[in-house]
């Protein structure tokens, strides 16, 4: 009954709101029920959301011309208790804010500068974005509705599930550099007030707030994966070589093994030079690729639910540790991807601001300075990556069990038990390599301060 109620709303009232909210659609209408089709594709939903596909056959009120529009409708899952516990009441409004305020501000900046950034592939077109609204004909809860373009019609589709090759990695590094460059350009160009106002709209997504754990589900998983990681090192102490690597890993264990959220909160520090508006959850799961002859040509950003304001290292480190396979780190591969990111960042800044690369205004963003800044916060992405890797590398049955316990009771020992073994030795090898690499790169040196 409740499902029928929701489907009726999505195919009637929501359709009317979509039409009335877009100037290019206002002269169109849906003639009959058969002109509106709602489906829920498998594999598109997440822990906290359901994504429907809505296909509309529209007819022009005056000319009778017809047009077909396909959109994706993203709504929250669960009751109020689940949404509060999973921080859906923070995540979803923040995503709405990115689409309704941040992206339009960035687009205006780029258009005013006549810069060479492709706005059409930055993110999907948004037809409707509402948060904290209540429609009695849909549910008795406050809801969030995000209606976006179905970009599969433009050839944008999910890429590989986890590990990416060089062409995919380069596209992702460049795209996030373009996104970050807009925050820097606003600051450098004297529009800091615009940036400040955008940042004020972001609901803080802290790991610790008012001295208490705020992101409880993350804290639980951090502790379990730390338990798994350090147990693996205990069984394989020969991995902790040389001595400085062993010392850094031991320092991580002693200081934050039982308090991982405190370390993650440290990584959320802000400053007036390097902080940017972040995607917040930048990895392969939250982008779409466009291919030509099986070769990726472009990438589009989606899913801004964990949007924050902070160091660009948060986006870059998670993406690199999550989607760059360990074999790609060697022979300069890691440094090369950092340089790809930086070169695109500087290209965009020069284009938007009409500056030369050696301009003094860009001094803080040159490669060595940026690299020194990023190094202070790159541990963030290593920890977020090892949090997710057990689920990403687990088999289907293990994933189902993980999801079940996450939705029912993430605090239960059954969740801990499955997360300690999911994916077996493949996961143990991968998460240990991530942390060892972070130590070797100096990303754990911040623990000494």
CSV table of C-alpha atoms in Angstrom, one decimal:
chain,number,residue,atom,x,y,z
A,1,UNK,CA,0.0,0.0,0.0
A,2,UNK,CA,2.8,2.4,1.0
A,3,UNK,CA,4.7,1.5,-2.2
A,4,UNK,CA,1.6,2.2,-4.3
A,5,UNK,CA,1.2,5.6,-2.6
A,6,UNK,CA,4.8,6.5,-3.4
A,7,UNK,CA,4.7,5.4,-7.0
A,8,UNK,CA,1.5,7.4,-7.6
A,9,UNK,CA,3.2,10.5,-6.2
A,10,UNK,CA,6.3,10.0,-8.4
A,11,UNK,CA,4.2,9.6,-11.5
A,12,UNK,CA,1.8,12.4,-10.9
A,13,UNK,CA,2.7,15.2,-8.5
A,14,UNK,CA,6.4,14.9,-8.9
A,15,UNK,CA,6.0,14.9,-12.7
A,16,UNK,CA,4.1,18.2,-12.5
A,17,UNK,CA,6.7,19.7,-10.3
A,18,UNK,CA,9.5,18.7,-12.7
A,19,UNK,CA,7.6,20.4,-15.6
A,20,UNK,CA,6.8,23.6,-13.7
A,21,UNK,CA,10.4,23.9,-12.4
A,22,UNK,CA,12.0,24.0,-15.8
A,23,UNK,CA,11.4,26.8,-18.3
A,24,UNK,CA,12.0,24.6,-21.3
A,25,UNK,CA,9.3,22.1,-20.1
A,26,UNK,CA,6.5,24.4,-19.0
A,27,UNK,CA,4.6,24.2,-22.3
A,28,UNK,CA,4.6,20.4,-22.2
A,29,UNK,CA,2.3,18.0,-20.5
A,30,UNK,CA,1.7,14.3,-19.9
A,31,UNK,CA,-1.4,13.4,-21.8
A,32,UNK,CA,-2.2,10.0,-20.3
A,33,UNK,CA,-0.9,7.5,-17.7
A,34,UNK,CA,0.7,5.5,-20.4
A,35,UNK,CA,3.0,8.4,-21.1
A,36,UNK,CA,4.7,8.1,-17.7
A,37,UNK,CA,6.8,5.0,-16.9
A,38,UNK,CA,8.5,4.4,-13.5
A,39,UNK,CA,11.1,1.7,-13.1
A,40,UNK,CA,13.7,0.9,-10.4
A,41,UNK,CA,16.9,-0.4,-12.1
A,42,UNK,CA,18.8,-3.0,-10.2
A,43,UNK,CA,22.2,-2.1,-8.9
A,44,UNK,CA,21.8,1.7,-8.8
A,45,UNK,CA,20.6,2.0,-5.2
A,46,UNK,CA,23.0,2.5,-2.3
A,47,UNK,CA,22.9,1.9,1.5
A,48,UNK,CA,20.7,5.0,2.0
A,49,UNK,CA,19.0,5.8,-1.3
A,50,UNK,CA,16.7,4.3,-4.0
A,51,UNK,CA,17.1,5.5,-7.6
A,52,UNK,CA,14.1,5.3,-9.9
A,53,UNK,CA,14.1,5.9,-13.7
A,54,UNK,CA,11.2,8.0,-14.8
A,55,UNK,CA,10.4,8.1,-18.6
A,56,UNK,CA,8.0,10.8,-19.8
A,57,UNK,CA,6.5,11.1,-23.2
A,58,UNK,CA,5.6,14.8,-23.3
A,59,UNK,CA,3.3,16.7,-25.7
A,60,UNK,CA,3.6,20.5,-26.4
A,61,UNK,CA,0.4,22.2,-25.4
A,62,UNK,CA,0.3,24.5,-28.4
A,63,UNK,CA,2.0,22.7,-31.3
A,64,UNK,CA,1.3,19.1,-30.3
A,65,UNK,CA,5.0,18.3,-30.8
A,66,UNK,CA,6.2,15.3,-28.7
A,67,UNK,CA,9.4,14.9,-26.7
A,68,UNK,CA,10.7,12.0,-24.6
A,69,UNK,CA,12.5,12.9,-21.3
A,70,UNK,CA,14.2,10.3,-19.1
A,71,UNK,CA,15.3,11.3,-15.6
A,72,UNK,CA,16.7,9.6,-12.5
A,73,UNK,CA,14.8,10.2,-9.2
A,74,UNK,CA,16.9,9.8,-6.1
A,75,UNK,CA,15.1,9.4,-2.7
A,76,UNK,CA,16.0,8.4,0.8
A,77,UNK,CA,15.6,4.9,2.2
A,78,UNK,CA,14.4,4.0,5.6
A,79,UNK,CA,12.4,5.3,8.6
A,80,UNK,CA,13.3,8.4,10.6
A,81,UNK,CA,15.5,6.4,13.0
A,82,UNK,CA,17.5,4.9,10.2
A,83,UNK,CA,18.0,8.2,8.5
A,84,UNK,CA,19.1,9.9,11.7
A,85,UNK,CA,21.5,7.1,12.6
A,86,UNK,CA,23.0,6.9,9.1
A,87,UNK,CA,23.2,10.8,8.9
A,88,UNK,CA,20.9,10.8,5.9
A,89,UNK,CA,19.4,14.1,7.3
A,90,UNK,CA,22.9,15.6,6.7
A,91,UNK,CA,24.1,13.8,3.6
A,92,UNK,CA,21.1,14.4,1.4
A,93,UNK,CA,20.6,18.1,2.1
A,94,UNK,CA,24.3,18.6,1.5
A,95,UNK,CA,24.0,16.9,-1.9
A,96,UNK,CA,21.0,19.0,-2.8
A,97,UNK,CA,23.1,22.1,-1.8
A,98,UNK,CA,25.9,21.1,-4.2
A,99,UNK,CA,23.5,20.8,-7.2
A,100,UNK,CA,21.3,23.8,-6.3
A,101,UNK,CA,24.0,26.3,-5.1
A,102,UNK,CA,27.6,25.2,-5.5
A,103,UNK,CA,27.5,24.0,-9.1
A,104,UNK,CA,25.5,27.0,-10.4
A,105,UNK,CA,28.1,29.3,-8.7
A,106,UNK,CA,30.9,27.5,-10.3
A,107,UNK,CA,29.2,27.6,-13.7
A,108,UNK,CA,28.7,31.3,-13.4
A,109,UNK,CA,32.4,31.8,-12.6
A,110,UNK,CA,33.4,29.7,-15.6
A,111,UNK,CA,31.0,31.4,-18.0
A,112,UNK,CA,32.0,34.9,-16.8
A,113,UNK,CA,35.7,34.0,-17.4
A,114,UNK,CA,34.9,32.4,-20.7
A,115,UNK,CA,37.1,29.6,-19.5
A,116,UNK,CA,37.6,26.3,-21.4
A,117,UNK,CA,35.9,24.0,-19.0
A,118,UNK,CA,33.1,21.7,-20.3
A,119,UNK,CA,30.2,22.5,-18.0
A,120,UNK,CA,28.0,19.9,-19.8
A,121,UNK,CA,30.1,17.0,-18.5
A,122,UNK,CA,30.9,18.3,-15.0
A,123,UNK,CA,27.7,16.7,-13.6
A,124,UNK,CA,24.2,15.8,-14.8
A,125,UNK,CA,21.6,18.4,-15.4
A,126,UNK,CA,19.3,18.8,-12.4
A,127,UNK,CA,15.6,19.1,-13.0
A,128,UNK,CA,14.5,19.3,-9.4
A,129,UNK,CA,16.3,19.4,-6.1
A,130,UNK,CA,14.3,19.6,-2.8
A,131,UNK,CA,15.3,18.8,0.7
A,132,UNK,CA,13.4,18.7,4.0
A,133,UNK,CA,10.0,18.8,2.2
A,134,UNK,CA,6.9,17.0,3.2
A,135,UNK,CA,4.3,15.6,0.8
A,136,UNK,CA,1.5,13.8,2.6
A,137,UNK,CA,0.6,12.0,-0.6
A,138,UNK,CA,4.1,10.4,-0.7
A,139,UNK,CA,4.9,9.7,3.0
A,140,UNK,CA,4.5,10.9,6.5
A,141,UNK,CA,8.2,11.8,6.7
A,142,UNK,CA,10.3,14.8,5.6
A,143,UNK,CA,11.8,13.8,2.2
A,144,UNK,CA,14.5,14.8,-0.2
A,145,UNK,CA,14.0,14.6,-4.0
A,146,UNK,CA,16.8,14.8,-6.5
A,147,UNK,CA,15.7,14.6,-10.1
A,148,UNK,CA,18.6,14.5,-12.6
A,149,UNK,CA,19.3,13.8,-16.2
A,150,UNK,CA,19.7,10.2,-17.3
A,151,UNK,CA,23.1,10.7,-18.8
A,152,UNK,CA,23.3,7.2,-20.2
A,153,UNK,CA,21.6,8.8,-23.2
A,154,UNK,CA,24.8,10.8,-23.7
A,155,UNK,CA,27.0,7.6,-23.3
A,156,UNK,CA,27.9,8.1,-19.6
A,157,UNK,CA,27.9,4.7,-17.8
A,158,UNK,CA,29.7,3.1,-14.8
A,159,UNK,CA,33.3,2.1,-15.4
A,160,UNK,CA,35.3,-0.8,-13.8
A,161,UNK,CA,34.1,-1.7,-10.4
A,162,UNK,CA,37.2,-0.9,-8.4
A,163,UNK,CA,40.7,-0.9,-10.1
A,164,UNK,CA,41.2,1.6,-12.8
A,165,UNK,CA,43.8,1.7,-15.6
A,166,UNK,CA,45.8,4.8,-16.5
A,167,UNK,CA,43.3,6.4,-18.9
A,168,UNK,CA,40.5,6.2,-16.3
A,169,UNK,CA,42.8,7.5,-13.5
A,170,UNK,CA,44.0,10.4,-15.6
A,171,UNK,CA,40.4,11.5,-16.4
A,172,UNK,CA,39.3,11.3,-12.8
A,173,UNK,CA,42.4,13.3,-11.6
A,174,UNK,CA,41.7,16.0,-14.1
A,175,UNK,CA,38.0,16.3,-13.4
A,176,UNK,CA,38.4,16.7,-9.7
A,177,UNK,CA,41.2,19.2,-10.3
A,178,UNK,CA,38.7,21.2,-12.4
A,179,UNK,CA,36.1,21.1,-9.5
A,180,UNK,CA,38.7,22.1,-6.9
A,181,UNK,CA,40.1,24.9,-9.1
A,182,UNK,CA,36.7,26.8,-8.9
A,183,UNK,CA,37.1,27.3,-5.1
A,184,UNK,CA,40.6,28.6,-5.5
A,185,UNK,CA,39.6,30.8,-8.4
A,186,UNK,CA,36.8,32.4,-6.3
A,187,UNK,CA,39.2,33.1,-3.5
A,188,UNK,CA,42.1,34.4,-5.7
A,189,UNK,CA,39.8,36.6,-7.8
A,190,UNK,CA,38.4,38.5,-4.8
A,191,UNK,CA,35.1,36.7,-4.6
A,192,UNK,CA,35.9,35.1,-1.2
A,193,UNK,CA,32.5,36.2,0.1
A,194,UNK,CA,30.8,34.1,-2.5
A,195,UNK,CA,33.0,31.1,-1.4
A,196,UNK,CA,32.2,31.8,2.2
A,197,UNK,CA,28.5,31.9,1.6
A,198,UNK,CA,28.7,28.6,-0.2
A,199,UNK,CA,30.6,27.0,2.6
A,200,UNK,CA,28.2,28.3,5.2
A,201,UNK,CA,25.4,26.3,3.5
A,202,UNK,CA,27.3,23.0,4.0
A,203,UNK,CA,26.0,21.1,7.1
A,204,UNK,CA,29.2,20.0,9.0
A,205,UNK,CA,29.9,16.3,8.5
A,206,UNK,CA,32.2,15.7,11.4
A,207,UNK,CA,33.6,12.5,12.8
A,208,UNK,CA,33.6,14.0,16.3
A,209,UNK,CA,31.3,16.8,17.4
A,210,UNK,CA,30.9,18.4,20.8
A,211,UNK,CA,33.4,15.8,22.1
A,212,UNK,CA,31.3,12.8,21.0
A,213,UNK,CA,31.4,10.4,18.1
A,214,UNK,CA,29.2,11.9,15.4
A,215,UNK,CA,29.6,9.6,12.4
A,216,UNK,CA,28.9,6.4,14.5
A,217,UNK,CA,28.6,3.9,11.6
A,218,UNK,CA,32.0,5.0,10.2
A,219,UNK,CA,33.6,4.9,13.7
A,220,UNK,CA,32.5,1.3,14.1
A,221,UNK,CA,33.8,0.2,10.7
A,222,UNK,CA,37.1,2.1,11.3
A,223,UNK,CA,37.7,0.2,14.5
A,224,UNK,CA,36.9,-3.2,12.9
A,225,UNK,CA,39.2,-2.6,9.9
A,226,UNK,CA,42.0,-1.4,12.2
A,227,UNK,CA,41.6,-4.5,14.3
A,228,UNK,CA,41.9,-6.6,11.1
A,229,UNK,CA,44.9,-4.6,9.8
A,230,UNK,CA,46.9,-4.7,13.0
A,231,UNK,CA,46.2,-8.4,13.5
A,232,UNK,CA,47.5,-9.1,10.0
A,233,UNK,CA,50.7,-7.1,10.8
A,234,UNK,CA,51.1,-9.1,14.0
A,235,UNK,CA,51.0,-12.3,12.0
A,236,UNK,CA,53.4,-10.9,9.4
A,237,UNK,CA,55.8,-8.6,11.3
A,238,UNK,CA,58.3,-8.9,8.4
A,239,UNK,CA,56.1,-6.6,6.4
A,240,UNK,CA,56.9,-3.7,8.7
A,241,UNK,CA,60.3,-2.8,7.2
A,242,UNK,CA,62.3,-0.6,7.4
A,243,UNK,CA,62.3,0.6,11.0
A,244,UNK,CA,60.8,4.0,10.2
A,245,UNK,CA,57.8,2.3,8.6
A,246,UNK,CA,57.3,0.0,11.6
A,247,UNK,CA,57.6,3.0,13.9
A,248,UNK,CA,54.9,5.0,12.0
A,249,UNK,CA,52.5,2.1,11.9
A,250,UNK,CA,53.0,1.4,15.6
A,251,UNK,CA,52.4,5.1,16.3
A,252,UNK,CA,49.2,4.9,14.4
A,253,UNK,CA,48.1,1.9,16.4
A,254,UNK,CA,49.0,3.3,19.8
A,255,UNK,CA,47.5,6.7,19.2
A,256,UNK,CA,44.5,6.0,17.1
A,257,UNK,CA,43.9,2.3,17.0
A,258,UNK,CA,41.0,2.6,19.4
A,259,UNK,CA,40.1,6.2,18.5
A,260,UNK,CA,40.2,6.4,14.6
A,261,UNK,CA,37.6,9.1,14.5
A,262,UNK,CA,39.9,11.5,16.3
A,263,UNK,CA,42.5,11.1,13.6
A,264,UNK,CA,39.9,11.5,10.9
A,265,UNK,CA,38.6,14.7,12.5
A,266,UNK,CA,42.2,16.1,12.5
A,267,UNK,CA,42.1,15.6,8.7
A,268,UNK,CA,39.1,17.9,8.5
A,269,UNK,CA,41.2,21.0,9.5
A,270,UNK,CA,40.5,24.0,7.3
A,271,UNK,CA,42.7,26.9,6.3
A,272,UNK,CA,42.4,30.1,4.2
A,273,UNK,CA,44.8,29.0,1.4
A,274,UNK,CA,44.2,25.3,0.5
A,275,UNK,CA,40.7,24.4,1.6
A,276,UNK,CA,38.2,23.8,-1.2
A,277,UNK,CA,34.6,22.7,-1.6
A,278,UNK,CA,35.0,18.9,-1.9
A,279,UNK,CA,33.2,16.1,-3.6
A,280,UNK,CA,33.7,14.2,-0.4
A,281,UNK,CA,33.3,10.7,-1.6
A,282,UNK,CA,35.4,10.8,-4.7
A,283,UNK,CA,35.9,7.3,-6.1
A,284,UNK,CA,34.9,5.1,-9.1
A,285,UNK,CA,31.5,4.4,-7.6
A,286,UNK,CA,30.6,8.1,-7.8
A,287,UNK,CA,31.5,9.0,-11.4
A,288,UNK,CA,30.3,7.9,-14.8
A,289,UNK,CA,32.6,7.5,-17.9
A,290,UNK,CA,31.9,8.1,-21.6
A,291,UNK,CA,33.6,5.6,-23.9
A,292,UNK,CA,34.6,5.6,-27.6
A,293,UNK,CA,35.8,2.2,-28.9
A,294,UNK,CA,36.2,1.0,-25.3
A,295,UNK,CA,38.5,3.9,-24.5
A,296,UNK,CA,37.3,6.3,-21.8
A,297,UNK,CA,37.0,9.8,-23.2
A,298,UNK,CA,35.3,11.8,-20.4
A,299,UNK,CA,34.1,11.5,-16.8
A,300,UNK,CA,31.2,13.0,-15.0
A,301,UNK,CA,30.7,13.7,-11.2
A,302,UNK,CA,27.7,12.3,-9.3
A,303,UNK,CA,26.7,11.6,-5.7
A,304,UNK,CA,27.9,14.5,-3.6
A,305,UNK,CA,26.4,13.3,-0.3
A,306,UNK,CA,29.6,13.5,1.7
A,307,UNK,CA,30.4,17.0,0.4
A,308,UNK,CA,32.6,18.9,2.8
A,309,UNK,CA,35.0,21.9,2.9
A,310,UNK,CA,38.6,21.1,3.5
A,311,UNK,CA,41.9,20.0,2.0
A,312,UNK,CA,41.8,18.8,-1.6
A,313,UNK,CA,43.9,15.8,-0.2
A,314,UNK,CA,40.6,14.3,1.1
A,315,UNK,CA,39.2,13.8,-2.4
A,316,UNK,CA,42.5,13.0,-4.1
A,317,UNK,CA,43.8,10.5,-1.5
A,318,UNK,CA,40.7,8.5,-1.3
A,319,UNK,CA,40.4,8.3,-5.1
A,320,UNK,CA,44.0,7.2,-5.5
A,321,UNK,CA,44.1,4.6,-2.7
A,322,UNK,CA,40.7,3.2,-3.6
A,323,UNK,CA,40.9,3.0,-7.4
A,324,UNK,CA,44.6,2.9,-8.2
A,325,UNK,CA,45.8,-0.7,-7.8
A,326,UNK,CA,49.1,-1.2,-5.9
A,327,UNK,CA,51.0,-2.3,-9.0
A,328,UNK,CA,50.4,1.1,-10.5
A,329,UNK,CA,52.0,2.9,-7.5
A,330,UNK,CA,55.5,1.9,-8.6
A,331,UNK,CA,57.9,3.3,-11.2
A,332,UNK,CA,56.7,6.8,-10.7
A,333,UNK,CA,53.0,6.0,-11.2
A,334,UNK,CA,51.9,7.6,-7.9
A,335,UNK,CA,53.9,10.8,-8.5
A,336,UNK,CA,52.7,11.0,-12.1
A,337,UNK,CA,49.0,11.0,-11.1
A,338,UNK,CA,49.7,13.8,-8.6
A,339,UNK,CA,51.4,15.8,-11.4
A,340,UNK,CA,48.4,15.2,-13.7
A,341,UNK,CA,46.1,16.6,-11.0
A,342,UNK,CA,48.3,19.6,-10.4
A,343,UNK,CA,48.9,20.4,-14.1
A,344,UNK,CA,45.1,20.5,-14.7
A,345,UNK,CA,44.5,22.5,-11.5
A,346,UNK,CA,47.0,25.1,-12.7
A,347,UNK,CA,45.7,25.1,-16.3
A,348,UNK,CA,42.2,25.8,-15.0
A,349,UNK,CA,43.3,28.6,-12.6
A,350,UNK,CA,45.3,30.3,-15.4
A,351,UNK,CA,42.3,30.0,-17.7
A,352,UNK,CA,39.7,31.2,-15.3
A,353,UNK,CA,41.8,34.0,-13.8
A,354,UNK,CA,43.7,34.9,-17.0
A,355,UNK,CA,47.0,34.6,-15.2
A,356,UNK,CA,50.4,33.3,-16.3
A,357,UNK,CA,51.6,30.2,-14.4
A,358,UNK,CA,54.4,32.2,-12.7
A,359,UNK,CA,52.1,34.8,-11.4
A,360,UNK,CA,52.7,35.5,-7.7
A,361,UNK,CA,49.0,34.9,-6.9
A,362,UNK,CA,49.5,31.2,-7.8
A,363,UNK,CA,52.7,30.8,-5.7
A,364,UNK,CA,50.9,28.7,-2.9
A,365,UNK,CA,49.6,26.3,-5.6
A,366,UNK,CA,52.8,25.4,-7.3
A,367,UNK,CA,53.7,21.7,-7.2
A,368,UNK,CA,56.1,21.6,-4.3
A,369,UNK,CA,53.9,23.7,-2.1
A,370,UNK,CA,50.8,21.7,-3.0
A,371,UNK,CA,52.6,18.4,-2.4
A,372,UNK,CA,53.7,19.5,1.0
A,373,UNK,CA,50.2,20.5,1.9
A,374,UNK,CA,48.7,17.3,0.5
A,375,UNK,CA,51.1,15.1,2.5
A,376,UNK,CA,49.7,16.3,5.8
A,377,UNK,CA,46.3,14.9,5.0
A,378,UNK,CA,46.8,12.0,2.7
A,379,UNK,CA,46.4,9.5,5.5
A,380,UNK,CA,42.7,10.4,5.3
A,381,UNK,CA,42.2,8.6,2.0
A,382,UNK,CA,44.2,5.6,3.1
A,383,UNK,CA,41.9,5.0,6.1
A,384,UNK,CA,38.7,5.6,4.1
A,385,UNK,CA,40.0,3.2,1.4
A,386,UNK,CA,40.8,0.4,3.9
A,387,UNK,CA,37.3,0.9,5.4
A,388,UNK,CA,35.6,0.2,2.1
A,389,UNK,CA,37.9,-2.4,0.5
A,390,UNK,CA,36.6,-5.4,2.5
A,391,UNK,CA,33.2,-4.8,1.1
A,392,UNK,CA,34.4,-4.0,-2.4
A,393,UNK,CA,36.6,-7.2,-2.6
A,394,UNK,CA,34.2,-9.5,-0.8
A,395,UNK,CA,32.1,-12.1,-2.6
A,396,UNK,CA,28.4,-11.6,-3.2
A,397,UNK,CA,27.3,-13.6,-0.2
A,398,UNK,CA,29.6,-11.7,2.1
A,399,UNK,CA,28.4,-8.4,0.7
A,400,UNK,CA,24.8,-9.3,1.3
A,401,UNK,CA,25.6,-10.2,4.9
A,402,UNK,CA,27.5,-6.9,5.4
A,403,UNK,CA,24.6,-4.9,3.9
A,404,UNK,CA,22.1,-6.7,6.1
A,405,UNK,CA,23.9,-6.0,9.3
A,406,UNK,CA,24.6,-2.4,8.3
A,407,UNK,CA,20.9,-1.8,7.9
A,408,UNK,CA,19.7,-3.8,10.9
A,409,UNK,CA,22.4,-3.2,13.6
A,410,UNK,CA,25.9,-2.1,12.6
A,411,UNK,CA,26.9,-2.3,16.3
A,412,UNK,CA,26.1,-6.1,16.5
A,413,UNK,CA,29.1,-8.5,16.8
A,414,UNK,CA,27.8,-10.3,13.7
A,415,UNK,CA,28.8,-7.2,11.6
A,416,UNK,CA,32.2,-7.2,13.2
A,417,UNK,CA,32.7,-10.9,12.6
A,418,UNK,CA,31.9,-10.7,8.9
A,419,UNK,CA,34.0,-7.5,8.3
A,420,UNK,CA,37.0,-9.2,9.9
A,421,UNK,CA,37.0,-12.0,7.3
A,422,UNK,CA,35.2,-10.6,4.2
A,423,UNK,CA,37.4,-11.0,1.1
A,424,UNK,CA,39.9,-13.1,2.9
A,425,UNK,CA,43.6,-12.8,2.2
A,426,UNK,CA,43.0,-10.6,-0.9
A,427,UNK,CA,41.7,-7.9,1.4
A,428,UNK,CA,44.4,-8.4,4.0
A,429,UNK,CA,47.1,-8.0,1.3
A,430,UNK,CA,45.4,-4.9,-0.2
A,431,UNK,CA,44.8,-3.0,3.1
A,432,UNK,CA,48.3,-3.8,4.4
A,433,UNK,CA,49.8,-2.5,1.2
A,434,UNK,CA,47.8,0.7,1.5
A,435,UNK,CA,49.0,1.5,5.0
A,436,UNK,CA,52.6,0.5,4.3
A,437,UNK,CA,52.6,2.8,1.2
A,438,UNK,CA,51.2,5.6,3.3
A,439,UNK,CA,54.0,5.2,5.8
A,440,UNK,CA,56.7,5.0,3.1
A,441,UNK,CA,55.4,8.2,1.5
A,442,UNK,CA,55.5,10.1,4.8
A,443,UNK,CA,51.8,10.4,5.1
A,444,UNK,CA,52.0,9.1,8.7
A,445,UNK,CA,54.5,11.7,9.7
A,446,UNK,CA,51.7,13.9,10.8
A,447,UNK,CA,51.2,11.5,13.8
A,448,UNK,CA,54.5,12.9,15.2
A,449,UNK,CA,53.1,16.4,15.6
